[in-house]
């Protein structure tokens, strides 16, 4: 079956086949992390729709919307090679009417951790994801754990708005040296890349400890060692469902998350760990 490129709702309706549909939302510049999401979608659904849309709503005014990498032809090759059936690639004007009024609010959970540094970001993410859900009408959607707060908020939206869609979280794909794959990694110079390794190293150092204070201290030490070339926005140890900071007595799964700028590139990463195991 050849790959169908759908550029609008009419194309999408025509591309739809009988059976179950899985959606993999992306902003393009596809890499091995996206490939793993498509593969996981494929084994669970008859037809996989990959959306490729650089969503203006989720970028702040001083962020990298205009220079975000756009590699559409190479992305089509990736989708074809991984067995996707449809690529949905709408124009921004088709997604957002100039007189639009209504959007999704991510609530208080959208204003903490990553949301504290990117005001409005998660409202923009949830709004586009809800629109994609309505347009594609998937049975299942696959998101990466790499964007852990995004994944948690999408699960929250599905629960709070009664969306009939199963959400699958997929593990973070990394380079052999630990760097989490990201479309933004292509901005990194060799020197930047060496500095950027401190993120995953810090998370590993934290994950080797058991109690919250030790975890935070071990991770912070690695970030500090990287020096001023690594400009840390936050290091947070949070409840994976709410993204609120955990206290010393918390027991159960937690997310250790970090965001930092290396030169002009902002990177995020996280690991899931178990605190105070019995
Ligand atoms: P993006 O194109 O960056 O918006 O990401 C699209 C989807 O791919 C999101 O669900 C991300 O969480 C996921 N993703 C991005 N990087 C990775 C990675 N290294 N491993 C697994 N999933 C990823």
Short mmCIF file of C-alpha atoms and ligand atoms in Angstrom, two decimals:
data_model
loop_
_atom_site.label_atom_id
_atom_site.label_comp_id
_atom_site.label_asym_id
_atom_site.label_seq_id
_atom_site.Cartn_x
_atom_site.Cartn_y
_atom_site.Cartn_z
CA UNK A 1 0.00 0.00 0.00
CA UNK A 2 1.54 3.31 -1.00
CA UNK A 3 1.85 6.21 1.41
CA UNK A 4 -0.96 8.76 1.04
CA UNK A 5 -0.21 12.43 1.72
CA UNK A 6 -3.32 14.19 3.05
CA UNK A 7 -3.13 17.97 3.10
CA UNK A 8 -6.66 18.72 4.28
CA UNK A 9 -9.72 17.15 5.89
CA UNK A 10 -11.16 15.94 2.58
CA UNK A 11 -7.93 14.06 1.75
CA UNK A 12 -7.98 12.52 5.23
CA UNK A 13 -11.52 11.24 4.88
CA UNK A 14 -10.62 9.68 1.50
CA UNK A 15 -7.48 8.04 2.91
CA UNK A 16 -9.34 6.41 5.79
CA UNK A 17 -9.59 2.61 5.53
CA UNK A 18 -11.70 0.14 7.48
CA UNK A 19 -10.18 -1.11 10.72
CA UNK A 20 -8.34 0.49 13.62
CA UNK A 21 -6.35 3.70 13.21
CA UNK A 22 -3.35 4.87 15.24
CA UNK A 23 -2.20 8.49 15.16
CA UNK A 24 1.42 9.57 15.70
CA UNK A 25 1.52 13.36 16.02
CA UNK A 26 4.86 14.97 15.13
CA UNK A 27 6.39 18.27 14.05
CA UNK A 28 8.52 16.51 11.43
CA UNK A 29 12.33 16.41 11.14
CA UNK A 30 11.78 12.75 11.92
CA UNK A 31 14.46 10.70 13.67
CA UNK A 32 14.79 7.27 15.25
CA UNK A 33 12.55 8.31 18.19
CA UNK A 34 9.69 9.06 15.80
CA UNK A 35 10.41 5.83 13.94
CA UNK A 36 9.97 3.83 17.14
CA UNK A 37 6.58 5.53 17.73
CA UNK A 38 5.44 4.64 14.20
CA UNK A 39 6.57 1.04 14.69
CA UNK A 40 4.65 0.76 17.96
CA UNK A 41 1.58 2.24 16.28
CA UNK A 42 1.86 -0.25 13.42
CA UNK A 43 1.73 -3.35 15.57
CA UNK A 44 -1.41 -2.05 17.30
CA UNK A 45 -3.51 -0.71 14.43
CA UNK A 46 -4.48 -1.52 10.85
CA UNK A 47 -3.63 1.96 9.59
CA UNK A 48 -1.09 4.46 10.93
CA UNK A 49 -1.55 8.19 10.38
CA UNK A 50 1.53 10.34 11.05
CA UNK A 51 0.76 14.03 11.34
CA UNK A 52 3.54 16.45 10.44
CA UNK A 53 2.66 19.95 11.54
CA UNK A 54 4.87 22.60 13.10
CA UNK A 55 2.19 24.04 15.36
CA UNK A 56 2.58 27.83 15.69
CA UNK A 57 0.34 27.85 18.79
CA UNK A 58 2.86 26.01 20.95
CA UNK A 59 5.82 28.33 20.28
CA UNK A 60 6.40 31.48 22.32
CA UNK A 61 7.23 34.78 20.55
CA UNK A 62 10.98 34.40 21.26
CA UNK A 63 11.12 30.68 20.48
CA UNK A 64 12.36 28.83 17.38
CA UNK A 65 9.16 28.47 15.29
CA UNK A 66 10.61 30.05 12.14
CA UNK A 67 13.90 28.13 12.32
CA UNK A 68 12.43 24.80 13.45
CA UNK A 69 13.85 22.17 11.04
CA UNK A 70 11.54 21.28 8.16
CA UNK A 71 12.61 18.18 6.18
CA UNK A 72 9.35 17.07 4.60
CA UNK A 73 10.69 14.92 1.75
CA UNK A 74 13.02 12.98 4.03
CA UNK A 75 10.13 12.62 6.52
CA UNK A 76 7.99 10.99 3.82
CA UNK A 77 10.75 8.45 3.19
CA UNK A 78 10.83 7.64 6.93
CA UNK A 79 7.06 7.22 7.08
CA UNK A 80 7.07 5.02 3.99
CA UNK A 81 9.94 2.88 5.31
CA UNK A 82 8.16 2.37 8.65
CA UNK A 83 4.89 1.36 7.03
CA UNK A 84 2.74 4.38 7.84
CA UNK A 85 -0.36 4.57 5.62
CA UNK A 86 -1.05 8.29 5.70
CA UNK A 87 0.91 11.48 6.36
CA UNK A 88 -1.36 14.34 7.40
CA UNK A 89 0.40 17.61 6.57
CA UNK A 90 -2.03 20.50 6.85
CA UNK A 91 -1.23 24.16 6.25
CA UNK A 92 -1.41 26.42 9.31
CA UNK A 93 -4.17 28.48 7.62
CA UNK A 94 -6.26 25.32 7.27
CA UNK A 95 -5.80 24.36 10.91
CA UNK A 96 -6.51 27.76 12.43
CA UNK A 97 -9.23 30.09 11.23
CA UNK A 98 -8.25 33.76 11.59
CA UNK A 99 -11.33 34.37 13.75
CA UNK A 100 -10.86 31.35 16.02
CA UNK A 101 -11.79 31.88 19.67
CA UNK A 102 -11.88 28.61 21.57
CA UNK A 103 -8.84 26.67 22.77
CA UNK A 104 -7.95 23.99 25.31
CA UNK A 105 -6.54 25.09 28.66
CA UNK A 106 -3.94 22.85 30.27
CA UNK A 107 -4.92 24.23 33.69
CA UNK A 108 -2.53 24.57 36.61
CA UNK A 109 -0.59 21.50 35.48
CA UNK A 110 0.28 23.35 32.29
CA UNK A 111 1.93 26.17 34.25
CA UNK A 112 4.50 24.18 36.24
CA UNK A 113 7.95 22.74 35.41
CA UNK A 114 8.25 23.04 31.58
CA UNK A 115 5.10 25.17 31.51
CA UNK A 116 6.65 27.72 33.88
CA UNK A 117 9.33 28.43 31.27
CA UNK A 118 7.04 28.25 28.24
CA UNK A 119 3.84 30.16 29.04
CA UNK A 120 0.95 28.97 26.87
CA UNK A 121 2.98 26.10 25.40
CA UNK A 122 0.81 23.29 26.73
CA UNK A 123 -2.43 25.10 25.85
CA UNK A 124 -1.10 25.17 22.28
CA UNK A 125 -0.10 21.50 22.40
CA UNK A 126 -3.44 20.32 23.77
CA UNK A 127 -5.39 22.46 21.33
CA UNK A 128 -3.61 21.03 18.29
CA UNK A 129 -3.74 17.48 19.64
CA UNK A 130 -7.49 17.72 20.26
CA UNK A 131 -7.96 19.07 16.73
CA UNK A 132 -5.85 16.22 15.32
CA UNK A 133 -7.89 13.70 17.33
CA UNK A 134 -11.11 15.16 15.91
CA UNK A 135 -9.81 15.25 12.34
CA UNK A 136 -8.19 11.81 12.28
CA UNK A 137 -10.53 10.07 14.76
CA UNK A 138 -7.93 7.51 15.81
CA UNK A 139 -8.56 4.57 18.13
CA UNK A 140 -5.08 4.97 19.56
CA UNK A 141 -2.45 7.72 19.69
CA UNK A 142 1.24 7.27 20.47
CA UNK A 143 3.38 9.87 22.27
CA UNK A 144 6.98 9.78 23.52
CA UNK A 145 7.96 9.70 27.17
CA UNK A 146 10.69 12.13 26.07
CA UNK A 147 8.04 14.85 26.49
CA UNK A 148 6.81 13.48 29.81
CA UNK A 149 4.73 16.47 30.88
CA UNK A 150 3.09 16.61 27.46
CA UNK A 151 2.23 12.90 27.73
CA UNK A 152 0.81 13.39 31.24
CA UNK A 153 -1.29 16.34 30.07
CA UNK A 154 -2.62 14.42 27.08
CA UNK A 155 -3.67 11.59 29.40
CA UNK A 156 -5.33 14.25 31.61
CA UNK A 157 -7.14 15.77 28.61
CA UNK A 158 -8.39 12.35 27.48
CA UNK A 159 -9.71 11.66 31.01
CA UNK A 160 -11.12 15.13 31.69
CA UNK A 161 -12.81 15.53 28.29
CA UNK A 162 -13.91 11.88 27.90
CA UNK A 163 -12.08 11.33 24.64
CA UNK A 164 -12.55 7.77 23.31
CA UNK A 165 -8.88 7.31 22.42
CA UNK A 166 -6.26 5.04 23.98
CA UNK A 167 -2.95 6.76 24.72
CA UNK A 168 0.31 4.84 24.46
CA UNK A 169 3.49 6.27 25.98
CA UNK A 170 6.67 5.11 24.24
CA UNK A 171 10.16 5.00 25.80
CA UNK A 172 12.76 7.64 24.95
CA UNK A 173 15.19 6.65 22.20
CA UNK A 174 18.77 7.75 22.89
CA UNK A 175 22.11 7.93 21.12
CA UNK A 176 24.59 5.29 22.35
CA UNK A 177 26.21 7.94 24.57
CA UNK A 178 22.89 8.76 26.28
CA UNK A 179 21.81 11.93 24.45
CA UNK A 180 18.03 11.77 23.90
CA UNK A 181 17.18 12.06 20.21
CA UNK A 182 15.54 15.36 19.33
CA UNK A 183 14.84 17.23 16.12
CA UNK A 184 16.71 20.13 17.74
CA UNK A 185 19.94 18.11 18.15
CA UNK A 186 20.87 19.06 14.59
CA UNK A 187 21.46 22.62 15.85
CA UNK A 188 24.25 21.43 18.16
CA UNK A 189 27.91 21.97 17.28
CA UNK A 190 30.39 19.29 18.39
CA UNK A 191 31.21 21.35 21.47
CA UNK A 192 27.53 21.94 22.24
CA UNK A 193 26.87 18.24 21.91
CA UNK A 194 29.54 17.40 24.48
CA UNK A 195 27.98 19.90 26.90
CA UNK A 196 24.48 18.55 26.16
CA UNK A 197 25.52 15.10 27.38
CA UNK A 198 25.37 16.50 30.93
CA UNK A 199 21.55 16.25 30.79
CA UNK A 200 21.36 12.47 30.42
CA UNK A 201 24.40 12.03 32.67
CA UNK A 202 22.70 14.04 35.42
CA UNK A 203 19.53 11.98 35.09
CA UNK A 204 21.52 8.75 35.35
CA UNK A 205 23.35 10.04 38.43
CA UNK A 206 20.02 10.93 40.04
CA UNK A 207 18.44 7.62 39.09
CA UNK A 208 21.23 5.78 40.92
CA UNK A 209 19.95 7.18 44.26
CA UNK A 210 16.81 6.26 46.16
CA UNK A 211 15.63 9.24 48.24
CA UNK A 212 14.45 12.57 46.75
CA UNK A 213 17.07 14.85 48.37
CA UNK A 214 19.92 12.58 47.25
CA UNK A 215 18.50 12.24 43.76
CA UNK A 216 18.22 16.01 43.32
CA UNK A 217 21.72 16.60 44.76
CA UNK A 218 23.40 13.94 42.61
CA UNK A 219 21.79 15.23 39.42
CA UNK A 220 22.47 18.88 40.29
CA UNK A 221 26.16 18.12 40.88
CA UNK A 222 26.56 16.78 37.34
CA UNK A 223 24.75 19.79 35.85
CA UNK A 224 26.97 22.17 37.86
CA UNK A 225 30.11 20.40 36.63
CA UNK A 226 29.14 21.28 33.06
CA UNK A 227 29.84 24.94 33.87
CA UNK A 228 28.33 28.07 32.33
CA UNK A 229 27.99 26.56 28.83
CA UNK A 230 24.98 24.70 30.21
CA UNK A 231 22.25 27.15 31.18
CA UNK A 232 19.82 25.13 33.28
CA UNK A 233 16.15 26.16 33.32
CA UNK A 234 15.06 23.56 35.86
CA UNK A 235 15.78 20.24 37.47
CA UNK A 236 12.54 18.81 38.87
CA UNK A 237 11.59 15.60 40.66
CA UNK A 238 7.85 15.25 40.25
CA UNK A 239 4.82 13.01 40.52
CA UNK A 240 4.38 11.69 36.94
CA UNK A 241 0.61 12.21 36.98
CA UNK A 242 0.51 15.81 38.29
CA UNK A 243 4.02 17.19 37.75
CA UNK A 244 4.10 18.58 41.30
CA UNK A 245 7.39 18.24 43.21
CA UNK A 246 7.53 15.17 45.44
CA UNK A 247 8.47 15.38 49.11
CA UNK A 248 11.02 13.29 51.01
CA UNK A 249 8.48 10.66 52.10
CA UNK A 250 6.89 10.14 48.68
CA UNK A 251 6.88 6.53 47.56
CA UNK A 252 6.22 5.30 44.04
CA UNK A 253 7.07 6.30 40.48
CA UNK A 254 8.50 9.76 39.89
CA UNK A 255 9.91 11.69 36.95
CA UNK A 256 13.28 13.41 37.17
CA UNK A 257 13.13 16.09 34.48
CA UNK A 258 15.64 18.62 33.25
CA UNK A 259 15.69 21.48 30.75
CA UNK A 260 18.73 23.49 29.74
CA UNK A 261 20.01 25.72 27.01
CA UNK A 262 23.25 24.94 25.20
CA UNK A 263 24.11 27.93 23.04
CA UNK A 264 20.86 28.83 21.27
CA UNK A 265 19.39 25.34 21.59
CA UNK A 266 16.99 24.39 24.37
CA UNK A 267 16.95 20.71 25.30
CA UNK A 268 14.76 18.66 27.65
CA UNK A 269 15.13 15.15 29.01
CA UNK A 270 13.72 12.99 31.79
CA UNK A 271 13.83 9.55 33.39
CA UNK A 272 11.22 7.66 35.38
CA UNK A 273 12.35 6.18 38.67
CA UNK A 274 10.86 4.61 41.78
CA UNK A 275 11.18 6.48 45.05
CA UNK A 276 11.48 4.99 48.52
CA UNK A 277 10.73 1.44 47.33
CA UNK A 278 9.37 -0.76 50.13
P1 LIG B 1 8.07 16.26 18.08
O1 LIG B 1 8.16 16.04 16.59
O2 LIG B 1 9.34 16.66 18.72
O3 LIG B 1 6.88 17.12 18.46
O4 LIG B 1 7.76 14.83 18.70
C1 LIG B 1 6.72 14.03 18.22
C2 LIG B 1 6.58 12.83 19.12
O5 LIG B 1 7.80 12.10 19.14
C3 LIG B 1 6.27 13.22 20.58
O6 LIG B 1 5.32 12.31 21.11
C4 LIG B 1 7.61 13.08 21.24
O7 LIG B 1 7.53 12.80 22.62
C5 LIG B 1 8.20 11.90 20.48
N1 LIG B 1 9.65 11.89 20.60
C6 LIG B 1 10.52 12.91 20.37
N2 LIG B 1 11.79 12.53 20.62
C7 LIG B 1 11.72 11.24 21.03
C8 LIG B 1 12.69 10.27 21.44
N3 LIG B 1 14.00 10.56 21.51
N4 LIG B 1 12.26 9.04 21.79
C9 LIG B 1 10.94 8.71 21.74
N5 LIG B 1 9.97 9.57 21.35
C10 LIG B 1 10.36 10.82 21.00
#
